[in-house]
Structure formats: structure tokens, C-alpha cells
XYZ file of N, CA, C and O in Angstrom:
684
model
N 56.852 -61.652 -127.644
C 57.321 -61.723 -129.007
C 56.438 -60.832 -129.885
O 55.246 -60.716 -129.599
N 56.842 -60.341 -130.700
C 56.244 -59.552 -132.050
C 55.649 -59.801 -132.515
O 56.253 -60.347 -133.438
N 54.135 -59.925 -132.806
C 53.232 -59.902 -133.705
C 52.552 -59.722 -134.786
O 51.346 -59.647 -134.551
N 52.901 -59.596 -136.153
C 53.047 -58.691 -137.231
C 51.681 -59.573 -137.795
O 51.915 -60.576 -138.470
N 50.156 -59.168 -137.493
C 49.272 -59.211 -138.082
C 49.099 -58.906 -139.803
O 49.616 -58.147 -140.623
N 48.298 -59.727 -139.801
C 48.155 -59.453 -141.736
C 49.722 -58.993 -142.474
O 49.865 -58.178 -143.385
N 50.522 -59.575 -141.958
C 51.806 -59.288 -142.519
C 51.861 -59.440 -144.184
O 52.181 -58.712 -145.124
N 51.318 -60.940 -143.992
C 51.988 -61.917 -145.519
C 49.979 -62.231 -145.581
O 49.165 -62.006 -144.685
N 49.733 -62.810 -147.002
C 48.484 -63.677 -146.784
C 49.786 -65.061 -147.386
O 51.012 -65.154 -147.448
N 48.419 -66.040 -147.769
C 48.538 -67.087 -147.868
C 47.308 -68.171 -148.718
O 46.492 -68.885 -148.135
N 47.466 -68.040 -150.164
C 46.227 -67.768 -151.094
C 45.021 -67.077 -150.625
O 43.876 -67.522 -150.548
N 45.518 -65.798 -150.297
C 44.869 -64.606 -150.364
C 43.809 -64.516 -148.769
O 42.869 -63.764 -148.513
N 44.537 -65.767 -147.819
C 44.210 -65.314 -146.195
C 45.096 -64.657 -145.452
O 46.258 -65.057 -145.517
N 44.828 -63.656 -144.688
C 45.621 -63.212 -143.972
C 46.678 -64.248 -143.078
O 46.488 -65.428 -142.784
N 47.571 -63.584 -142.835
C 48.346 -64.324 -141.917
C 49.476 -63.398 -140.888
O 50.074 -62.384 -141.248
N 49.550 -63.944 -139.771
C 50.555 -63.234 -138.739
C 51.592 -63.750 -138.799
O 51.907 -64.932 -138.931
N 52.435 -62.413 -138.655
C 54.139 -63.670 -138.781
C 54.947 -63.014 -137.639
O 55.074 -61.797 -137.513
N 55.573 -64.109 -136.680
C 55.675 -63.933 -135.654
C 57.644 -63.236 -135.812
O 58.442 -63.538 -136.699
N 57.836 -62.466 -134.838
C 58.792 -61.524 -134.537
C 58.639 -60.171 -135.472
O 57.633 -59.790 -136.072
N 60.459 -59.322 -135.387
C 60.613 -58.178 -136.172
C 60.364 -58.342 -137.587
O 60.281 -59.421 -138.174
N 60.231 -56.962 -138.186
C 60.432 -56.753 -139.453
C 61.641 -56.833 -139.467
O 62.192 -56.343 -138.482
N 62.661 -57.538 -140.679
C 63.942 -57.053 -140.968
C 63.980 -56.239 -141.869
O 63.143 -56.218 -142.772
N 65.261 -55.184 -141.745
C 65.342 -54.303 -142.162
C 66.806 -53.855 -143.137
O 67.688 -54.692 -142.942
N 67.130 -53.031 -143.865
C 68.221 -52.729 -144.609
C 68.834 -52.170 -143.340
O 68.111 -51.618 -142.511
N 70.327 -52.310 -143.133
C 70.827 -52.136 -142.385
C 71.103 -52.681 -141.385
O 72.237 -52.664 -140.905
N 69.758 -53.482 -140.695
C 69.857 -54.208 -139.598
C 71.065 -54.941 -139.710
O 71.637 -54.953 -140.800
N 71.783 -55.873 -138.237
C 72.258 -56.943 -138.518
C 71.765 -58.178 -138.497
O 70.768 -58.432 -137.821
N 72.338 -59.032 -139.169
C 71.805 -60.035 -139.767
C 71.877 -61.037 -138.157
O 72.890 -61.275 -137.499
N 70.586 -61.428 -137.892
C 70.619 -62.341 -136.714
C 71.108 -63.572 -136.997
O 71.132 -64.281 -138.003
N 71.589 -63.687 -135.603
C 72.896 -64.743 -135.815
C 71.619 -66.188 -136.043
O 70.437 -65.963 -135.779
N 71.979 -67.323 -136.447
C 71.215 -68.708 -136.586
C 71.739 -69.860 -136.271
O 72.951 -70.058 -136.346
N 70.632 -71.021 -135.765
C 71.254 -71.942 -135.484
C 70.653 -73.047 -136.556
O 69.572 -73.420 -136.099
N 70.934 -73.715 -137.809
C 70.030 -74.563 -138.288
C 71.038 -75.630 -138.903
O 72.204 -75.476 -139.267
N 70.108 -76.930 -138.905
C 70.367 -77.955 -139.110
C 70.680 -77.933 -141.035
O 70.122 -77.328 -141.950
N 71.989 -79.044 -140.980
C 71.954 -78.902 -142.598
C 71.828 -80.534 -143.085
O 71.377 -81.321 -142.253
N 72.116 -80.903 -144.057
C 71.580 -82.375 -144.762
C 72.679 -83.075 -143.914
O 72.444 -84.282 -143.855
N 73.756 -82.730 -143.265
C 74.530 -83.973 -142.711
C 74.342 -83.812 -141.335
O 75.189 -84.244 -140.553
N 72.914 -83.004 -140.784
C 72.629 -83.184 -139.776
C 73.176 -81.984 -138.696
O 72.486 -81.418 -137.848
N 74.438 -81.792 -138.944
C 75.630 -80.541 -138.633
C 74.705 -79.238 -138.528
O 73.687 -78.991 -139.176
N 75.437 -78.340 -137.371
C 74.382 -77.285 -137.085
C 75.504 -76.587 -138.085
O 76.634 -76.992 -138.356
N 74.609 -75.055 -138.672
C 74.813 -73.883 -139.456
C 74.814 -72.946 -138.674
O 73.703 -72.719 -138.195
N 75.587 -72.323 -138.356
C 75.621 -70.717 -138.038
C 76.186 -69.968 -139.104
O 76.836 -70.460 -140.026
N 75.843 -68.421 -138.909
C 75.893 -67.464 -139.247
C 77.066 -67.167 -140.003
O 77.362 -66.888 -141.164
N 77.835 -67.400 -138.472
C 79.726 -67.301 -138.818
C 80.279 -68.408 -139.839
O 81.265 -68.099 -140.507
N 79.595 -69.927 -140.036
C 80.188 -70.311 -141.200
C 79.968 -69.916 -142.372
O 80.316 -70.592 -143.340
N 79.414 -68.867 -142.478
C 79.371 -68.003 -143.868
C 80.096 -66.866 -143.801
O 80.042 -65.903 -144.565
N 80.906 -67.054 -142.673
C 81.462 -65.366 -142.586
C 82.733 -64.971 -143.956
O 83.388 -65.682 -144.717
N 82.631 -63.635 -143.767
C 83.403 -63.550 -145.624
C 82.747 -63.525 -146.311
O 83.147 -62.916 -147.303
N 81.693 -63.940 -146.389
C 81.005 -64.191 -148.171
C 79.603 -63.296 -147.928
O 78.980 -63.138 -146.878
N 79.362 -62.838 -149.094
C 77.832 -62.542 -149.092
C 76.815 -63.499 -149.267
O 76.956 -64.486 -149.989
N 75.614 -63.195 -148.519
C 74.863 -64.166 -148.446
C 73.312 -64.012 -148.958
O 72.769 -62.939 -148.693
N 72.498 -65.080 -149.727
C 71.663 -64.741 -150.037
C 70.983 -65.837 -149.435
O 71.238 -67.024 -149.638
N 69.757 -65.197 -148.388
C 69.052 -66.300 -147.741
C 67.963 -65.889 -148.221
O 67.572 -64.725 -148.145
N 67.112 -67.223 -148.999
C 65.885 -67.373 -149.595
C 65.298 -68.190 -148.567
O 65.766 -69.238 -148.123
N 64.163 -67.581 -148.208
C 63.289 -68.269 -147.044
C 61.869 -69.052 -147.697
O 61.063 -68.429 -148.389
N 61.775 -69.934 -147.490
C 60.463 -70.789 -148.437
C 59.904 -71.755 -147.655
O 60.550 -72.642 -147.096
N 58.494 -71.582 -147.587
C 57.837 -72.961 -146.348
C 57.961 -74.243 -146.547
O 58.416 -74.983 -145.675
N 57.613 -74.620 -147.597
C 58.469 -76.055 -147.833
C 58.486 -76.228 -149.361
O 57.930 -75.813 -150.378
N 59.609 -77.224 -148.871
C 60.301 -77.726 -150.588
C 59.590 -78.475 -151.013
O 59.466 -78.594 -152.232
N 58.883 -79.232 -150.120
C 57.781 -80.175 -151.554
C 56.409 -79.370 -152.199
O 55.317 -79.906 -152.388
N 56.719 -78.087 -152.457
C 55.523 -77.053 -152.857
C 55.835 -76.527 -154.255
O 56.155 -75.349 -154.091
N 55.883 -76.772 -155.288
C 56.004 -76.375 -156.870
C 56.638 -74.466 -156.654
O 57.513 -74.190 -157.474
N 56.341 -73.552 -155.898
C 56.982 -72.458 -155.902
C 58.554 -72.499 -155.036
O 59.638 -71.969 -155.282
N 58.162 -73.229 -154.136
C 59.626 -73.160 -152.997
C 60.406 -74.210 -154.188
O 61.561 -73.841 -154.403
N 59.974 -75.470 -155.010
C 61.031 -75.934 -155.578
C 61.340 -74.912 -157.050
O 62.462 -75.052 -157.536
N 60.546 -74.081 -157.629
C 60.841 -73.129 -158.571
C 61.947 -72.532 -157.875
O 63.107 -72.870 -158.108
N 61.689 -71.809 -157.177
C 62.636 -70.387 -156.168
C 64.053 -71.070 -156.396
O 65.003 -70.626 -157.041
N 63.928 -72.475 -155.574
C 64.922 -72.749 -155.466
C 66.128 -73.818 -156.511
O 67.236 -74.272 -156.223
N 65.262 -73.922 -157.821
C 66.149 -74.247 -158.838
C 66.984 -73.068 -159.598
O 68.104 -73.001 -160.106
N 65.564 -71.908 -159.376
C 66.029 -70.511 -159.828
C 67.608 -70.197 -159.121
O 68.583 -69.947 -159.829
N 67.646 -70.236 -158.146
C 68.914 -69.418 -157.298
C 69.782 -70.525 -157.378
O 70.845 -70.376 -156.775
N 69.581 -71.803 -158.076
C 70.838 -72.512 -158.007
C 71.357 -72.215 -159.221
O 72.586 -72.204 -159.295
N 70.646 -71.942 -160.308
C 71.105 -72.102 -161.623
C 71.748 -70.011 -161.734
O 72.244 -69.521 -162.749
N 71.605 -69.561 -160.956
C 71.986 -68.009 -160.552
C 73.327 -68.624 -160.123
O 74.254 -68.277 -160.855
N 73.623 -69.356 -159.231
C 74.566 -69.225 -157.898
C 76.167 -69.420 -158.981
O 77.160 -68.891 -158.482
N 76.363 -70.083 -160.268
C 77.447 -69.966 -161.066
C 77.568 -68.964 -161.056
O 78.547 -68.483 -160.486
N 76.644 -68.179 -161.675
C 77.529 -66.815 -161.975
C 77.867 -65.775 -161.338
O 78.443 -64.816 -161.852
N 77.521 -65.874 -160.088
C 78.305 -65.008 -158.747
C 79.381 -65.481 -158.150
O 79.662 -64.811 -157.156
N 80.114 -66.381 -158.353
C 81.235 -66.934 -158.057
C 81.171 -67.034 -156.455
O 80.122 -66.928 -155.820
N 82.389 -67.245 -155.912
C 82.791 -68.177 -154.426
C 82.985 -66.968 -153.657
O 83.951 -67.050 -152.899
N 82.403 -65.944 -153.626
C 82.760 -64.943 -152.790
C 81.014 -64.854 -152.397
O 80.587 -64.433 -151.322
N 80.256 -65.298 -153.412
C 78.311 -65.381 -152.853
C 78.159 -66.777 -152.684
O 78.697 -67.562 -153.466
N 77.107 -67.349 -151.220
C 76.686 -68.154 -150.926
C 75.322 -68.039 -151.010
O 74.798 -67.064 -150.471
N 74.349 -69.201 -151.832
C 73.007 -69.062 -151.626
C 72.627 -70.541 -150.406
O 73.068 -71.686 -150.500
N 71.580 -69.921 -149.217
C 70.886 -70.527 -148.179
C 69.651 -70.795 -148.837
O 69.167 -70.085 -149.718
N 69.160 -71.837 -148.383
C 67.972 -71.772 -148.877
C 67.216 -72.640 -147.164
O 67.513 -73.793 -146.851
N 66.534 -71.997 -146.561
C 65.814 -71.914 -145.691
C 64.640 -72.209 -145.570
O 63.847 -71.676 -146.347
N 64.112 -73.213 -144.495
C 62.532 -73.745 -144.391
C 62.146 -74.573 -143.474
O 63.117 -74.646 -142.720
N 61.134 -75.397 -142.979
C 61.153 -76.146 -141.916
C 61.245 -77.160 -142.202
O 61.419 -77.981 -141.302
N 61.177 -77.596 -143.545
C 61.531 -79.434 -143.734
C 62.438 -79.700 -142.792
O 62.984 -78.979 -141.956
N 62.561 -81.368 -143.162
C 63.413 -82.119 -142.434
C 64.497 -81.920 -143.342
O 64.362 -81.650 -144.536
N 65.973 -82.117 -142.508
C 67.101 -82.441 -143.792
C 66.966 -83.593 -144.463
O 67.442 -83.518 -145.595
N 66.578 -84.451 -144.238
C 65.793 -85.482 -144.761
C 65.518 -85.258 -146.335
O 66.178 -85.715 -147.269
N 64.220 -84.327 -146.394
C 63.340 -84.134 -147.527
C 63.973 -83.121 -148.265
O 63.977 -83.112 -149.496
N 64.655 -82.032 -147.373
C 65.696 -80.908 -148.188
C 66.646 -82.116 -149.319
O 66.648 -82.096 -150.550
N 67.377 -83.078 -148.407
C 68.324 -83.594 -149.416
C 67.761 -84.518 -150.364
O 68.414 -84.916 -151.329
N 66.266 -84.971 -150.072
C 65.929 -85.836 -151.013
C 65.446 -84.977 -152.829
O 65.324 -85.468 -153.951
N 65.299 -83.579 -152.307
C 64.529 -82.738 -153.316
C 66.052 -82.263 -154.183
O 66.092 -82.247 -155.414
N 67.117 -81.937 -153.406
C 68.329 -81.649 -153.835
C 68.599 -83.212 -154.973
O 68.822 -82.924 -156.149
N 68.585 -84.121 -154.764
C 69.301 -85.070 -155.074
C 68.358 -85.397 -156.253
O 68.679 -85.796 -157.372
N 67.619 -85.244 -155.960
C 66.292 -86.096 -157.358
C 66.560 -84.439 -158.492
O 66.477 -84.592 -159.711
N 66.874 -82.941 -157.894
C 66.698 -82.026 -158.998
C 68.360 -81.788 -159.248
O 68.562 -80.973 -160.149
N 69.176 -82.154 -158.836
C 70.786 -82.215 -159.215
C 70.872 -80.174 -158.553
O 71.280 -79.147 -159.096
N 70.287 -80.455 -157.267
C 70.582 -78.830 -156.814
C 72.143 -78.998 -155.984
O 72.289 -79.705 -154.987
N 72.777 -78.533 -156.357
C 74.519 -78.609 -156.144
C 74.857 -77.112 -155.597
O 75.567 -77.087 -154.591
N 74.479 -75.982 -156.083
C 74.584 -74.900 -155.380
C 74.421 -74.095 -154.203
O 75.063 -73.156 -153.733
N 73.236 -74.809 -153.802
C 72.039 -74.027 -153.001
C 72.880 -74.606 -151.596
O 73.427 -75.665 -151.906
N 73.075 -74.348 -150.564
C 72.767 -74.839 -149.306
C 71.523 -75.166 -148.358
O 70.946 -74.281 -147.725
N 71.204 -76.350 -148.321
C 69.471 -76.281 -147.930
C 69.793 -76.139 -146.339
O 70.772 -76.738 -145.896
N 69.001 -75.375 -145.501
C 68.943 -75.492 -143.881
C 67.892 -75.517 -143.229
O 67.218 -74.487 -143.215
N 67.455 -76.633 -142.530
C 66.438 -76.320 -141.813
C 65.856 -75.915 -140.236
O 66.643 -76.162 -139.322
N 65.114 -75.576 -140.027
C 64.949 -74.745 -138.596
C 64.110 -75.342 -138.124
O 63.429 -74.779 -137.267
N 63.787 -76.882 -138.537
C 62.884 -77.972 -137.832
C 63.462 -77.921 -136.171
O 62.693 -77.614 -135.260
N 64.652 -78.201 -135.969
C 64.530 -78.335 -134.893
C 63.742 -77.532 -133.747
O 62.750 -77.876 -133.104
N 64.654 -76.115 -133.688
C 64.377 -75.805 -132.262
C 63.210 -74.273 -133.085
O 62.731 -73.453 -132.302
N 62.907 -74.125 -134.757
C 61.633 -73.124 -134.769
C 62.387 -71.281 -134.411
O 61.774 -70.217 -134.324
N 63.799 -71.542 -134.289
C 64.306 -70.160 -133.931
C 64.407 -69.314 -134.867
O 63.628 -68.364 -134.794
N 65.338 -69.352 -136.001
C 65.369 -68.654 -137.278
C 63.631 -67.855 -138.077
O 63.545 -66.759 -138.631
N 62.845 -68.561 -137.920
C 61.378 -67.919 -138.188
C 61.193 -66.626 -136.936
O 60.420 -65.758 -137.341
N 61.512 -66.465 -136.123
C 60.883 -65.368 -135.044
C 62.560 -64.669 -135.254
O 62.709 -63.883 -136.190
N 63.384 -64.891 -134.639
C 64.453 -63.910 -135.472
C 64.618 -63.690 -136.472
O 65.687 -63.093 -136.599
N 63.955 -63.896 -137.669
C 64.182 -63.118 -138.799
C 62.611 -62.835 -139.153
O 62.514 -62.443 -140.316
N 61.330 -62.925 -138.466
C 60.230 -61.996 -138.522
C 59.382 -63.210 -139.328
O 58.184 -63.156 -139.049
N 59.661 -64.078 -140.078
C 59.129 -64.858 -140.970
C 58.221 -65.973 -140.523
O 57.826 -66.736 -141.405
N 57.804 -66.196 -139.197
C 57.755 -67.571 -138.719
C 55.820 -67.131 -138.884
O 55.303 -66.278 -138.163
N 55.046 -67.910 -139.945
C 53.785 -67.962 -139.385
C 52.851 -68.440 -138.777
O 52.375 -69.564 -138.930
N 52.482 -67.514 -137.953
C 52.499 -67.957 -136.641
C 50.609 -69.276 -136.892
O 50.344 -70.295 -136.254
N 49.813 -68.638 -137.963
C 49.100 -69.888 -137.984
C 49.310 -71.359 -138.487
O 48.760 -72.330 -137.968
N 49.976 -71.403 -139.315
C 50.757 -72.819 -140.091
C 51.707 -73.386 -139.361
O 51.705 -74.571 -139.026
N 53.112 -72.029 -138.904
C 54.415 -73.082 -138.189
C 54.822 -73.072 -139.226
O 55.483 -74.102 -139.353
N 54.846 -72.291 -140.446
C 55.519 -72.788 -142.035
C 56.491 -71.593 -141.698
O 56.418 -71.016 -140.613
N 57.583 -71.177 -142.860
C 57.826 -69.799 -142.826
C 57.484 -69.613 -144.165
O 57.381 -70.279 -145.196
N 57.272 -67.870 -143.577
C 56.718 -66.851 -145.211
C 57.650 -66.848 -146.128
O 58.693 -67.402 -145.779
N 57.623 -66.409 -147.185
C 58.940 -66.392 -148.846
C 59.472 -65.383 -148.044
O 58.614 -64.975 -147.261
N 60.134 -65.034 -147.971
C 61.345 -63.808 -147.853
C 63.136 -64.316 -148.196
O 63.840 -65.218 -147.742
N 63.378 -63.181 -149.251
C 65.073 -63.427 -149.716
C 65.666 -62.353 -149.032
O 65.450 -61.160 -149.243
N 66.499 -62.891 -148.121
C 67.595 -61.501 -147.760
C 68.837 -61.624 -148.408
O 69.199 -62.723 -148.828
N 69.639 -60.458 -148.555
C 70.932 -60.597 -148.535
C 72.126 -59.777 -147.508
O 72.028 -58.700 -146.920
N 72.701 -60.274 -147.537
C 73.330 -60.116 -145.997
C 75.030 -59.299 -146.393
O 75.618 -60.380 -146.345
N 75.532 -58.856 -146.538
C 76.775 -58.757 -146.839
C 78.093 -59.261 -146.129
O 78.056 -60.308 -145.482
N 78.889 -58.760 -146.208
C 80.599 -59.679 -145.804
C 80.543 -59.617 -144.742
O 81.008 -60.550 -144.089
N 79.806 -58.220 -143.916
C 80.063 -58.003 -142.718
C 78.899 -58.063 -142.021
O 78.554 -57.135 -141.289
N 77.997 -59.446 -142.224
C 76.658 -59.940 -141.619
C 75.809 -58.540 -141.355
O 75.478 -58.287 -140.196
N 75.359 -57.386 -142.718
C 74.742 -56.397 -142.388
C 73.747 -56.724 -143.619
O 74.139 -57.234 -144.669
N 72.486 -56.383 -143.367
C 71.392 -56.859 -144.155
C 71.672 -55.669 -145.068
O 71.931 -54.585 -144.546
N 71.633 -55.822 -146.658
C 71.325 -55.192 -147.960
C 70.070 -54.852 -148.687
O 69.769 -53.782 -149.217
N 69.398 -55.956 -148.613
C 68.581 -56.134 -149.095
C 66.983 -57.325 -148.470
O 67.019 -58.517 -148.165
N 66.048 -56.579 -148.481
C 65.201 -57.736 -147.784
C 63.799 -57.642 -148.790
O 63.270 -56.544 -148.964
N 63.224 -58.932 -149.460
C 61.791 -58.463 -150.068
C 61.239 -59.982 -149.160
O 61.676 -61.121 -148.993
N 60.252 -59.331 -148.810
C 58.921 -60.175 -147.852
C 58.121 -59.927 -149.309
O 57.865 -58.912 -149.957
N 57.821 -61.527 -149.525
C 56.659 -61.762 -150.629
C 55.726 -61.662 -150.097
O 55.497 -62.623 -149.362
N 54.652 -60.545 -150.099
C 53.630 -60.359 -149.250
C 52.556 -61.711 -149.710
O 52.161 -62.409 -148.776
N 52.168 -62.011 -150.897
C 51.562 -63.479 -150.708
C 52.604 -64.523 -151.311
O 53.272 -64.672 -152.334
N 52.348 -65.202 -150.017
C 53.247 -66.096 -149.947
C 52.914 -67.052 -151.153
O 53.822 -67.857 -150.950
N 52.535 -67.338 -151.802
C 52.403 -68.755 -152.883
C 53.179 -68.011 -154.379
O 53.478 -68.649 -155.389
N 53.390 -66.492 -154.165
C 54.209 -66.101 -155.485
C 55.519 -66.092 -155.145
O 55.949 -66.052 -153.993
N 56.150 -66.128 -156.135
C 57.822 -65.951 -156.444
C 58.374 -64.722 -156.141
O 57.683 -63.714 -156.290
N 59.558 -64.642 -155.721
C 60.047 -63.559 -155.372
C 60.732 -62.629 -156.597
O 60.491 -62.927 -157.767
N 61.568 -61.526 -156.279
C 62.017 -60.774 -157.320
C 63.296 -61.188 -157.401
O 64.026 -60.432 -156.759
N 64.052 -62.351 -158.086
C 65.349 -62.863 -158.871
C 66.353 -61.842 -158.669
O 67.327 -61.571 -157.967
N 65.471 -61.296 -159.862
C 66.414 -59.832 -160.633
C 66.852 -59.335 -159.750
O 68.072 -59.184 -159.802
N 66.162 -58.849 -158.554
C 66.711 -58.161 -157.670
C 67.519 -58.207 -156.602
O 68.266 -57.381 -156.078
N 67.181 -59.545 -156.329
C 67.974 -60.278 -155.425
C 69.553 -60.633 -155.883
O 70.528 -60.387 -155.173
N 69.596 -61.090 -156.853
C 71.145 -61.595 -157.743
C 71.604 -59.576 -157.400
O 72.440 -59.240 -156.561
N 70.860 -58.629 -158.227
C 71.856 -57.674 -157.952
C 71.938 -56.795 -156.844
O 72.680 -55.847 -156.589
N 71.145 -57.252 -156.341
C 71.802 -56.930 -154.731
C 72.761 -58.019 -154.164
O 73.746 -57.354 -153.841
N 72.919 -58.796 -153.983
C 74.133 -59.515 -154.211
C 75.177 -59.147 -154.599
O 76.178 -59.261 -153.891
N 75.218 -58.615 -155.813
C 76.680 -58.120 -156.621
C 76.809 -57.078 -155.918
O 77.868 -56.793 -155.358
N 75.905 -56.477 -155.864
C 76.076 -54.627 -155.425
C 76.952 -55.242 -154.015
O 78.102 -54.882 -153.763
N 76.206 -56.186 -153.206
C 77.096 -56.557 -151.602
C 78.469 -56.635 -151.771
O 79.317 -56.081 -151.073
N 78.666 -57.424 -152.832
C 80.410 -57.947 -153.201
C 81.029 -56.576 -153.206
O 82.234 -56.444 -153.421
């Protein structure tokens, strides 16, 4: 497997994050993750739509729950042709308990507790924690990556702005 030394830090320690870099263009690796009703997620049930997968180590962390009120209160105004993921290793458990206590209705939470795959196919998985790094992709209609920003330290926020219009630009 891939090794991507000093990839990301992590209040300002280095950190390795295990698999590829993703890339513009690449295709978007296919996934298997668990969602709040337990039900596995693939790839293909998003097929058609553009996709914006926000990757965050966990939801009980004041930035992963920022990120992710941010992209819900975004997700109106891109209408039903954009889906926002929101990606991490919680349990669905704690994904739906954080959804339900912040009225997050947009977001799709998924987690990769189970089987740890989605972190090494999409490059994000670090490899000292077992958390995954911030990274937002967006994916377009035809599961081809648009857009990818790796938050090189992980405890900051990603770029919104950029993400929403890469999104539109996908549509």
C-alpha cells in the first residue's frame, strides 16, 4: 500500500496517510460504507448526481461539526441534481446522534468504521491515528473527480467557496 509521509500534519505533527493521492480527473473509487440505518452506500447510489464528499475524522470534534453544518446549510442551494457525503470513522450511531441534536437534514453521514476501506482508496486514511485527514472531493455525474483540496493541517477548515463552485461548475 502507498505511503504518503508528512502528507497532512495534525496540530502541526506530521502525519502519513495511507494509499494514492487523488487526483482531478481520476475516477472516483468505487465505496463501500455504512449509513445511519446501518444499509451499505456505494458509489452507484449516487449515480446521476454530483457529488461532494467532505472527508472529516470525527464528528464529535468542533471543526468536523463546523464543516459539516457549513455544507448542510450550502446543500439548499444546489438543488437535487448535488448530493453532499459527509465521511469519517464514527459509528452510525454517533453520525446520527450529531445529525439529530444539530437538525443536519442535508448532509448524508457515512461511515467506514466497518471494514477501514474508503481511507486507503481515497489516500486519506492516517495511518498513525486510524482517523481520516479533511479532504472535500467532488466527483461529477459520471463518477470523475473535479475537484480535490487535502487540508494539509488537518484541524483547519476547508475551502467552502470552492468546493460549492466546483460543484456547480460539475452540474
Amino acid at each position: 500500500m502507498t505511503e504518503r509521509a508528512q502528507a497532512v500534519t495534525l496540530k502541526g505533527n506530521p502525519k502519513t496517510l495511507l494509499g494514492p493521492e487523488l487526483k482531478v480527473g481520476d475516477p472516483a473509487p468505487d465505496f463501500s460504507l455504512v449509513a445511519g440505518d446501518m444499509s451499505a452506500k456505494t458509489l452507484k447510489d449516487y449515480a446521476g448526481k454530483v457529488k461532494i464528499i467532505s472527508v472529516v475524522p470525527s464528528i464529535d470534534t468542533p471543526v468536523c461539526q463546523t464543516e459539516t453544518r457549513n455544507f448542510n446549510t450550502h446543500a439548499a442551494s444546489l438543488g437535487d441534481d448535488v448530493v453532499i457525503l459527509t465521511v469519517s470513522v464514527d459509528t452510525p450511531m454517533a453520525q446520527k446522534r450529531f445529525c439529530a441534536a444539530e437538525g443536519i437534514e442535508q448532509v448524508h453521514m457515512l461511515s467506514d468504521f466497518k471494514d477501514h476501506a474508503f481511507g486507503p482508496a481515497y489516500g486519506v486514511r492516517i495511518k498513525e491515528v486510524g482517523l481520516l485527514a479533511r479532504e472535500v472531493i467532488v466527483v461529477d455525474k459520471n463518477d470523475k473527480v473535479t475537484y480535490v483540496q487535502l487540508v494539509k493541517e488537518v484541524a483547519d477548515e476547508p475551502d467552502y467557496d470552492a468546493a460549492i463552485a466546483a460543484a456547480k461548475t460539475a452540474l
